[in-house]
């Protein structure tokens, strides 16, 4: 796999994508993403035809259950039968394989990236050929007219270095120095304090591509200050990047342009979008859109996670026509304002006026915002639940398990009838009903469910 964004291998992939020759032509975008509905799945928790889950399918479990990319491929006909138009799946880029000398099981979710050009071997049925497995899955999805959406992370990397106190540290306004970069076994090296001075580290060590190895690209201030801005600081042990740095932005943009070309990707869901420097977020959206156009993907779709209100969302999507020189940023957002209201309305816990008021408020907040698709709200990705919640929308009462089936039917009908692009979380169609005190309760290993 490439180790640098400026290598001949990366350039060859980019050049091939632009040639438009029959053997190099990539899959065109859909004419209108609203004609597709999205199925969101966790790769490690969806399917592995070769082995059962390591733990009970519906038990809270904080490690790898064994789901694979090949497992998804083998269920494409099932997904096509549901009517799925696009699959959004959790990140498949390489995460930190070890931590403090032990296998790093906590990275099963994929959001702790160590190498932005490589594919996670632990999510492949054949680890040596993980990249080929991913491309085969994408090609087979496209053959069924199913589009593929990568879940990507720009805000942070995995636990690629340690503070003097370990993986996490309390907030330090002036930043920590020294830090200790981790080797191929995840051990913090006392002699690895300056990333630029580490020559040819093993590919499981530090961070890749090579151009990312600069101390100045990382905030190095520990976790957010209590009572301070939640967007400034590490995400637990995941190390925050300083996305206001223009050169860092260039590295990330080229890395993800390469991934589009290498794997024929149709869209990006951007994790923790509101944590990014706003100018970089807009620049990234512009650069990805322009690159996709150059390789024949005229409607590449980007949407971000902004776990906040309408005002915050409006800062990251589209272009504010009232601001001179404002860029057209990310196309759309996950519709958290709707998520904050719709489930309680559907369960009879609050009046429907709240949803109406939300749409009216959105019109006011976004009256000057135009996305690449026109009115941004028509392309918001709507949902009932996801992998970050502690309970699914559907509730199965122990003594009367089908009592609330109609409630779920009505909820899905509303999701598909309201403005936006509906997104259904994996297992909803099979009645998964995880409920507990952590997100592990809603990350069931679907293929272990009897009759799945």
Short mmCIF file of C-alpha atoms in Angstrom, two decimals:
data_model
loop_
_atom_site.label_atom_id
_atom_site.label_comp_id
_atom_site.label_asym_id
_atom_site.label_seq_id
_atom_site.Cartn_x
_atom_site.Cartn_y
_atom_site.Cartn_z
CA UNK A 1 0.00 0.00 0.00
CA UNK A 2 1.14 3.60 -0.54
CA UNK A 3 3.02 5.26 2.29
CA UNK A 4 3.11 8.78 0.85
CA UNK A 5 0.53 10.88 -0.98
CA UNK A 6 3.22 12.09 -3.37
CA UNK A 7 4.36 8.68 -4.57
CA UNK A 8 4.14 7.39 -8.13
CA UNK A 9 1.59 4.75 -7.06
CA UNK A 10 -0.87 7.35 -5.77
CA UNK A 11 -0.36 9.56 -8.81
CA UNK A 12 -0.94 6.60 -11.13
CA UNK A 13 -4.33 5.91 -9.52
CA UNK A 14 -5.35 9.57 -9.83
CA UNK A 15 -4.21 9.73 -13.47
CA UNK A 16 -6.07 6.54 -14.37
CA UNK A 17 -9.30 7.91 -12.89
CA UNK A 18 -9.06 10.99 -15.11
CA UNK A 19 -8.46 9.06 -18.34
CA UNK A 20 -12.06 7.91 -18.75
CA UNK A 21 -10.88 4.87 -20.69
CA UNK A 22 -13.24 1.85 -20.65
CA UNK A 23 -11.03 -0.08 -18.23
CA UNK A 24 -10.53 2.91 -15.91
CA UNK A 25 -13.99 4.50 -15.98
CA UNK A 26 -15.53 4.90 -12.55
CA UNK A 27 -19.19 4.60 -11.60
CA UNK A 28 -21.23 7.75 -12.32
CA UNK A 29 -23.15 9.39 -9.49
CA UNK A 30 -26.92 9.02 -9.16
CA UNK A 31 -28.91 11.79 -10.81
CA UNK A 32 -30.65 12.58 -7.53
CA UNK A 33 -29.62 11.16 -4.16
CA UNK A 34 -33.22 11.54 -2.96
CA UNK A 35 -34.03 8.57 -5.19
CA UNK A 36 -31.85 6.43 -2.91
CA UNK A 37 -32.36 5.47 0.68
CA UNK A 38 -29.34 4.66 2.80
CA UNK A 39 -28.65 1.56 4.87
CA UNK A 40 -26.10 2.25 7.61
CA UNK A 41 -24.12 -0.65 9.03
CA UNK A 42 -21.13 -1.33 11.24
CA UNK A 43 -18.70 -3.53 9.33
CA UNK A 44 -17.60 -5.53 12.39
CA UNK A 45 -21.20 -6.17 13.42
CA UNK A 46 -23.03 -7.00 10.18
CA UNK A 47 -21.97 -10.37 8.78
CA UNK A 48 -19.25 -13.03 8.72
CA UNK A 49 -20.34 -16.20 6.94
CA UNK A 50 -17.13 -17.96 7.99
CA UNK A 51 -17.56 -17.81 11.78
CA UNK A 52 -20.10 -16.94 14.48
CA UNK A 53 -19.70 -13.80 16.60
CA UNK A 54 -17.14 -14.04 19.39
CA UNK A 55 -19.78 -13.17 21.99
CA UNK A 56 -23.57 -13.41 22.16
CA UNK A 57 -24.92 -11.42 19.22
CA UNK A 58 -26.89 -8.94 21.34
CA UNK A 59 -24.57 -8.64 24.34
CA UNK A 60 -22.65 -5.40 25.00
CA UNK A 61 -19.21 -6.12 23.58
CA UNK A 62 -16.27 -3.74 23.26
CA UNK A 63 -14.06 -5.70 20.89
CA UNK A 64 -14.03 -7.21 17.43
CA UNK A 65 -17.00 -9.52 16.88
CA UNK A 66 -15.66 -10.66 13.51
CA UNK A 67 -17.78 -9.00 10.81
CA UNK A 68 -15.99 -8.52 7.49
CA UNK A 69 -16.17 -6.59 4.24
CA UNK A 70 -16.64 -9.92 2.46
CA UNK A 71 -19.53 -10.59 4.80
CA UNK A 72 -21.27 -7.45 3.52
CA UNK A 73 -20.59 -8.45 -0.08
CA UNK A 74 -22.24 -11.80 0.46
CA UNK A 75 -25.40 -10.07 1.71
CA UNK A 76 -25.74 -7.63 -1.18
CA UNK A 77 -28.66 -9.55 -2.67
CA UNK A 78 -30.40 -9.37 0.71
CA UNK A 79 -29.85 -5.60 0.80
CA UNK A 80 -30.98 -5.20 -2.79
CA UNK A 81 -34.12 -7.11 -1.89
CA UNK A 82 -34.85 -4.56 0.82
CA UNK A 83 -34.65 -1.82 -1.80
CA UNK A 84 -31.43 -0.29 -0.48
CA UNK A 85 -30.06 2.43 -2.76
CA UNK A 86 -26.82 3.17 -0.94
CA UNK A 87 -24.74 1.60 1.82
CA UNK A 88 -22.99 3.78 4.38
CA UNK A 89 -20.59 1.75 6.49
CA UNK A 90 -18.29 2.56 9.40
CA UNK A 91 -14.65 3.44 8.57
CA UNK A 92 -12.52 0.75 6.97
CA UNK A 93 -9.19 2.59 6.99
CA UNK A 94 -6.44 1.05 9.08
CA UNK A 95 -6.69 1.70 12.82
CA UNK A 96 -3.97 1.32 15.44
CA UNK A 97 -3.51 -2.47 15.68
CA UNK A 98 -1.81 -2.44 19.08
CA UNK A 99 -1.89 -0.39 22.27
CA UNK A 100 0.75 -0.68 24.97
CA UNK A 101 1.93 -3.99 23.57
CA UNK A 102 -1.50 -5.64 23.38
CA UNK A 103 -3.97 -6.10 20.50
CA UNK A 104 -6.11 -2.99 20.30
CA UNK A 105 -9.60 -4.50 20.41
CA UNK A 106 -11.27 -1.16 21.11
CA UNK A 107 -10.79 -0.01 17.52
CA UNK A 108 -13.47 -2.35 16.12
CA UNK A 109 -15.61 0.70 15.25
CA UNK A 110 -12.98 2.09 12.88
CA UNK A 111 -12.83 5.70 14.06
CA UNK A 112 -9.22 5.62 15.36
CA UNK A 113 -7.29 5.79 12.09
CA UNK A 114 -3.54 5.20 11.98
CA UNK A 115 -3.07 5.02 8.19
CA UNK A 116 -5.23 7.14 5.89
CA UNK A 117 -4.19 5.23 2.77
CA UNK A 118 -4.48 1.60 3.93
CA UNK A 119 -7.41 -0.72 4.64
CA UNK A 120 -8.04 -2.33 8.03
CA UNK A 121 -6.95 -5.96 7.84
CA UNK A 122 -9.06 -7.02 10.82
CA UNK A 123 -12.18 -6.19 8.81
CA UNK A 124 -11.19 -8.48 5.95
CA UNK A 125 -11.78 -12.20 5.55
CA UNK A 126 -8.34 -12.33 3.92
CA UNK A 127 -6.20 -9.77 5.79
CA UNK A 128 -3.37 -9.80 3.24
CA UNK A 129 -5.78 -8.80 0.49
CA UNK A 130 -7.99 -6.38 2.41
CA UNK A 131 -7.73 -3.74 -0.31
CA UNK A 132 -8.83 -6.17 -3.02
CA UNK A 133 -11.70 -7.35 -0.83
CA UNK A 134 -12.97 -3.81 -0.45
CA UNK A 135 -12.80 -3.08 -4.17
CA UNK A 136 -14.59 -6.33 -4.98
CA UNK A 137 -17.38 -5.41 -2.57
CA UNK A 138 -17.75 -1.94 -4.13
CA UNK A 139 -17.78 -3.35 -7.66
CA UNK A 140 -20.42 -5.93 -6.76
CA UNK A 141 -22.55 -3.28 -5.05
CA UNK A 142 -22.37 -1.10 -8.15
CA UNK A 143 -23.36 -4.08 -10.29
CA UNK A 144 -26.62 -4.11 -8.30
CA UNK A 145 -27.09 -0.34 -8.63
CA UNK A 146 -26.23 0.18 -4.97
CA UNK A 147 -24.02 3.18 -4.22
CA UNK A 148 -21.26 3.15 -1.61
CA UNK A 149 -20.63 5.80 1.04
CA UNK A 150 -17.40 5.86 3.05
CA UNK A 151 -17.52 7.00 6.67
CA UNK A 152 -14.45 9.23 7.03
CA UNK A 153 -12.65 10.98 9.89
CA UNK A 154 -10.87 14.32 9.50
CA UNK A 155 -10.91 15.60 13.08
CA UNK A 156 -8.60 13.08 14.70
CA UNK A 157 -6.38 10.05 14.35
CA UNK A 158 -6.12 7.00 16.55
CA UNK A 159 -4.05 6.83 19.73
CA UNK A 160 -0.81 7.33 17.81
CA UNK A 161 1.17 9.00 20.61
CA UNK A 162 1.08 9.18 24.39
CA UNK A 163 1.26 12.06 26.82
CA UNK A 164 3.50 11.80 29.89
CA UNK A 165 0.38 10.59 31.74
CA UNK A 166 -0.60 8.03 29.09
CA UNK A 167 -3.25 7.90 26.37
CA UNK A 168 -5.21 10.81 27.82
CA UNK A 169 -4.30 14.01 29.60
CA UNK A 170 -6.24 16.89 31.10
CA UNK A 171 -6.45 20.05 29.02
CA UNK A 172 -3.26 22.10 28.78
CA UNK A 173 -3.63 25.54 27.19
CA UNK A 174 0.02 25.61 26.14
CA UNK A 175 0.14 22.08 24.79
CA UNK A 176 2.16 19.12 25.99
CA UNK A 177 5.84 18.66 25.25
CA UNK A 178 7.29 16.16 24.95
CA UNK A 179 4.85 13.65 23.54
CA UNK A 180 5.89 10.06 22.83
CA UNK A 181 4.98 8.48 19.50
CA UNK A 182 3.95 4.84 19.53
CA UNK A 183 5.90 2.06 17.84
CA UNK A 184 4.56 -0.94 15.89
CA UNK A 185 3.42 -2.62 19.13
CA UNK A 186 1.64 0.46 20.38
CA UNK A 187 4.31 1.23 22.98
CA UNK A 188 5.17 4.86 23.64
CA UNK A 189 8.82 5.45 22.78
CA UNK A 190 10.72 7.85 25.02
CA UNK A 191 13.09 8.61 22.14
CA UNK A 192 10.30 9.33 19.64
CA UNK A 193 9.27 12.84 20.64
CA UNK A 194 9.45 14.64 17.29
CA UNK A 195 7.54 12.95 14.48
CA UNK A 196 9.65 14.52 11.74
CA UNK A 197 12.79 12.93 13.20
CA UNK A 198 11.43 9.36 13.07
CA UNK A 199 12.97 7.81 9.97
CA UNK A 200 11.09 5.06 8.09
CA UNK A 201 9.01 3.77 11.02
CA UNK A 202 7.28 0.38 10.62
CA UNK A 203 3.87 0.73 8.98
CA UNK A 204 2.09 -0.16 12.23
CA UNK A 205 3.92 2.65 14.05
CA UNK A 206 3.22 6.39 14.38
CA UNK A 207 0.88 7.66 11.66
CA UNK A 208 0.64 7.45 7.86
CA UNK A 209 0.91 8.77 5.19
CA UNK A 210 4.42 10.08 5.71
CA UNK A 211 3.26 13.66 5.26
CA UNK A 212 1.13 13.46 8.43
CA UNK A 213 4.15 12.87 10.66
CA UNK A 214 4.55 16.40 11.99
CA UNK A 215 4.04 17.35 15.61
CA UNK A 216 2.59 20.69 14.50
CA UNK A 217 -0.31 18.95 12.77
CA UNK A 218 -1.64 17.73 16.14
CA UNK A 219 -3.22 19.90 18.83
CA UNK A 220 -1.44 18.05 21.69
CA UNK A 221 -3.50 19.78 24.40
CA UNK A 222 -5.22 16.77 25.93
CA UNK A 223 -8.97 16.36 26.31
CA UNK A 224 -11.32 19.39 26.25
CA UNK A 225 -11.32 21.72 29.22
CA UNK A 226 -14.27 21.09 31.59
CA UNK A 227 -16.77 23.84 30.88
CA UNK A 228 -14.81 24.96 27.84
CA UNK A 229 -15.29 24.39 24.13
CA UNK A 230 -16.03 20.71 23.52
CA UNK A 231 -14.58 20.97 20.02
CA UNK A 232 -11.05 21.83 21.20
CA UNK A 233 -9.17 18.80 22.41
CA UNK A 234 -8.79 15.08 21.88
CA UNK A 235 -11.76 12.75 21.53
CA UNK A 236 -10.87 10.66 24.60
CA UNK A 237 -7.64 8.93 23.45
CA UNK A 238 -8.15 9.82 19.76
CA UNK A 239 -5.71 12.59 18.95
CA UNK A 240 -7.14 15.78 17.49
CA UNK A 241 -5.64 17.19 14.32
CA UNK A 242 -5.10 20.93 13.97
CA UNK A 243 -7.30 21.27 10.90
CA UNK A 244 -6.76 25.02 10.66
CA UNK A 245 -3.28 24.21 9.32
CA UNK A 246 -3.46 24.68 5.55
CA UNK A 247 -0.72 22.17 4.77
CA UNK A 248 -2.39 19.51 6.90
CA UNK A 249 -5.59 20.19 5.00
CA UNK A 250 -3.80 19.53 1.72
CA UNK A 251 -2.58 16.16 3.01
CA UNK A 252 -6.08 15.09 4.06
CA UNK A 253 -7.68 16.30 0.84
CA UNK A 254 -5.25 14.42 -1.39
CA UNK A 255 -5.53 11.29 0.76
CA UNK A 256 -9.30 11.15 0.33
CA UNK A 257 -9.13 12.04 -3.35
CA UNK A 258 -6.91 9.00 -3.76
CA UNK A 259 -9.42 6.82 -1.91
CA UNK A 260 -12.27 7.94 -4.18
CA UNK A 261 -10.23 7.02 -7.25
CA UNK A 262 -8.82 3.78 -5.84
CA UNK A 263 -12.13 2.33 -4.60
CA UNK A 264 -14.76 4.05 -6.79
CA UNK A 265 -16.52 5.63 -3.82
CA UNK A 266 -19.77 7.57 -4.36
CA UNK A 267 -20.02 9.68 -1.22
CA UNK A 268 -18.55 10.58 2.16
CA UNK A 269 -20.19 10.78 5.56
CA UNK A 270 -17.88 13.04 7.57
CA UNK A 271 -17.52 12.15 11.24
CA UNK A 272 -17.39 14.94 13.88
CA UNK A 273 -17.78 17.66 11.23
CA UNK A 274 -18.51 20.42 13.74
CA UNK A 275 -15.15 19.82 15.43
CA UNK A 276 -13.26 20.88 12.30
CA UNK A 277 -11.94 24.32 11.54
CA UNK A 278 -14.80 25.82 9.53
CA UNK A 279 -12.62 27.12 6.69
CA UNK A 280 -11.06 23.69 6.27
CA UNK A 281 -14.45 21.99 6.33
CA UNK A 282 -15.66 24.23 3.51
CA UNK A 283 -12.40 23.83 1.59
CA UNK A 284 -12.56 20.06 1.92
CA UNK A 285 -16.12 19.99 0.59
CA UNK A 286 -15.13 22.15 -2.39
CA UNK A 287 -11.98 20.19 -3.19
CA UNK A 288 -13.70 16.81 -3.04
CA UNK A 289 -16.58 18.01 -5.21
CA UNK A 290 -14.22 19.43 -7.86
CA UNK A 291 -12.07 16.30 -7.90
CA UNK A 292 -15.09 14.04 -8.22
CA UNK A 293 -16.32 16.12 -11.15
CA UNK A 294 -12.93 15.69 -12.83
CA UNK A 295 -13.27 11.89 -12.76
CA UNK A 296 -16.87 11.70 -13.92
CA UNK A 297 -18.68 11.64 -10.57
CA UNK A 298 -20.86 14.67 -11.15
CA UNK A 299 -22.98 14.29 -8.04
CA UNK A 300 -20.57 13.02 -5.39
CA UNK A 301 -22.41 13.38 -2.08
CA UNK A 302 -20.94 14.65 1.20
CA UNK A 303 -22.82 14.96 4.46
CA UNK A 304 -21.53 15.52 7.95
CA UNK A 305 -22.17 14.76 11.58
CA UNK A 306 -23.07 18.01 13.34
CA UNK A 307 -24.59 16.90 16.62
CA UNK A 308 -26.13 20.30 17.28
CA UNK A 309 -28.86 22.74 16.32
CA UNK A 310 -29.82 24.42 13.04
CA UNK A 311 -27.54 27.38 13.64
CA UNK A 312 -24.43 25.27 14.01
CA UNK A 313 -25.32 23.04 11.06
CA UNK A 314 -25.79 26.07 8.79
CA UNK A 315 -22.15 27.05 9.37
CA UNK A 316 -20.83 23.92 7.66
CA UNK A 317 -23.16 23.17 4.77
CA UNK A 318 -23.54 24.94 1.46
CA UNK A 319 -22.67 28.58 0.86
CA UNK A 320 -24.04 31.54 2.75
CA UNK A 321 -24.97 33.96 -0.04
CA UNK A 322 -25.05 36.88 2.40
CA UNK A 323 -21.32 36.46 3.09
CA UNK A 324 -19.01 37.66 0.34
CA UNK A 325 -16.59 34.98 -0.85
CA UNK A 326 -18.11 32.19 1.23
CA UNK A 327 -17.36 28.75 -0.19
CA UNK A 328 -19.80 25.96 -1.01
CA UNK A 329 -18.93 23.47 1.70
CA UNK A 330 -20.35 20.06 2.52
CA UNK A 331 -23.59 19.19 0.69
CA UNK A 332 -25.76 18.27 3.66
CA UNK A 333 -25.90 17.14 7.27
CA UNK A 334 -27.30 14.30 9.28
CA UNK A 335 -30.66 15.65 10.45
CA UNK A 336 -30.07 15.78 14.19
CA UNK A 337 -32.70 18.49 14.79
CA UNK A 338 -35.32 16.11 13.39
CA UNK A 339 -33.86 13.22 15.39
CA UNK A 340 -34.13 15.29 18.58
CA UNK A 341 -37.90 15.62 18.03
CA UNK A 342 -39.39 12.92 15.80
CA UNK A 343 -38.95 9.80 17.99
CA UNK A 344 -40.75 11.33 20.96
CA UNK A 345 -43.57 12.50 18.70
CA UNK A 346 -43.96 9.04 17.18
CA UNK A 347 -44.07 7.45 20.63
CA UNK A 348 -46.76 9.85 21.83
CA UNK A 349 -44.47 11.58 24.30
CA UNK A 350 -44.65 15.04 22.71
CA UNK A 351 -46.99 16.85 20.29
CA UNK A 352 -46.19 16.99 16.55
CA UNK A 353 -45.96 20.77 16.73
CA UNK A 354 -42.30 20.35 17.65
CA UNK A 355 -41.48 18.90 14.23
CA UNK A 356 -43.44 21.63 12.46
CA UNK A 357 -41.67 24.31 14.49
CA UNK A 358 -38.31 22.75 13.65
CA UNK A 359 -38.92 22.98 9.91
CA UNK A 360 -40.12 26.57 10.21
CA UNK A 361 -37.05 27.54 12.24
CA UNK A 362 -34.81 25.83 9.69
CA UNK A 363 -36.22 27.96 6.88
CA UNK A 364 -35.30 31.09 8.79
CA UNK A 365 -31.81 29.96 9.76
CA UNK A 366 -30.95 28.64 6.30
CA UNK A 367 -32.67 31.27 4.18
CA UNK A 368 -29.30 32.45 2.84
CA UNK A 369 -27.70 28.99 2.59
CA UNK A 370 -27.53 27.35 -0.83
CA UNK A 371 -25.88 23.95 -1.19
CA UNK A 372 -24.55 22.39 -4.37
CA UNK A 373 -27.96 20.70 -4.65
CA UNK A 374 -30.06 23.79 -4.00
CA UNK A 375 -32.07 23.89 -0.77
CA UNK A 376 -29.88 21.96 1.68
CA UNK A 377 -32.66 20.63 3.89
CA UNK A 378 -34.05 18.53 1.04
CA UNK A 379 -30.85 16.49 1.15
CA UNK A 380 -30.43 16.15 4.91
CA UNK A 381 -29.96 12.51 5.90
CA UNK A 382 -32.81 11.59 8.24
CA UNK A 383 -32.73 8.76 10.79
CA UNK A 384 -34.43 7.26 13.83
CA UNK A 385 -31.37 5.86 15.63
CA UNK A 386 -27.70 5.08 15.10
CA UNK A 387 -24.58 3.51 16.57
CA UNK A 388 -23.92 6.35 19.02
CA UNK A 389 -27.17 6.01 20.96
CA UNK A 390 -27.82 3.79 23.98
CA UNK A 391 -31.11 2.43 22.71
CA UNK A 392 -32.71 1.76 19.35
CA UNK A 393 -35.98 3.38 18.36
CA UNK A 394 -37.81 0.05 18.34
CA UNK A 395 -38.82 -1.28 21.73
CA UNK A 396 -39.74 -4.93 22.24
CA UNK A 397 -41.66 -5.40 25.46
CA UNK A 398 -40.55 -8.61 27.21
CA UNK A 399 -44.08 -9.84 27.88
CA UNK A 400 -45.55 -8.68 24.57
CA UNK A 401 -42.66 -8.48 22.06
CA UNK A 402 -44.74 -7.30 19.08
CA UNK A 403 -46.77 -4.67 20.90
CA UNK A 404 -44.91 -1.77 19.29
CA UNK A 405 -44.45 -3.13 15.76
CA UNK A 406 -46.95 -0.63 14.36
CA UNK A 407 -45.02 2.16 16.03
CA UNK A 408 -41.91 1.23 14.05
CA UNK A 409 -43.92 0.91 10.83
CA UNK A 410 -45.31 4.41 11.31
CA UNK A 411 -41.85 5.75 12.14
CA UNK A 412 -40.34 4.38 8.94
CA UNK A 413 -43.29 5.71 6.93
CA UNK A 414 -42.67 9.19 8.35
CA UNK A 415 -38.95 8.93 7.66
CA UNK A 416 -39.61 8.09 4.01
CA UNK A 417 -42.32 10.76 3.61
CA UNK A 418 -40.58 13.75 5.21
CA UNK A 419 -38.01 15.89 3.32
CA UNK A 420 -34.53 14.43 3.06
CA UNK A 421 -32.78 11.15 2.35
CA UNK A 422 -33.91 8.37 4.72
CA UNK A 423 -31.25 6.33 6.49
CA UNK A 424 -32.11 3.05 8.22
CA UNK A 425 -29.75 1.60 10.82
CA UNK A 426 -28.82 -2.03 10.23
CA UNK A 427 -31.01 -4.61 11.93
CA UNK A 428 -34.05 -2.34 12.13
CA UNK A 429 -35.68 -4.50 9.47
CA UNK A 430 -35.12 -7.57 11.67
CA UNK A 431 -36.47 -6.10 14.87
CA UNK A 432 -33.22 -5.45 16.72
CA UNK A 433 -34.12 -3.58 19.90
CA UNK A 434 -30.93 -2.96 21.85
CA UNK A 435 -31.45 -0.92 24.98
CA UNK A 436 -29.01 -0.17 27.79
CA UNK A 437 -26.54 2.25 29.29
CA UNK A 438 -23.94 2.43 26.49
CA UNK A 439 -23.63 2.46 22.72
CA UNK A 440 -22.50 -1.17 22.84
CA UNK A 441 -26.14 -2.09 23.44
CA UNK A 442 -27.08 -0.97 19.91
CA UNK A 443 -24.10 -2.52 18.12
CA UNK A 444 -25.40 -6.06 17.85
CA UNK A 445 -23.70 -8.72 15.73
CA UNK A 446 -26.61 -9.13 13.33
CA UNK A 447 -25.48 -12.38 11.71
CA UNK A 448 -25.55 -14.10 15.10
CA UNK A 449 -29.28 -13.42 15.50
CA UNK A 450 -31.31 -16.63 15.11
CA UNK A 451 -32.91 -16.64 11.68
CA UNK A 452 -31.02 -13.58 10.45
#
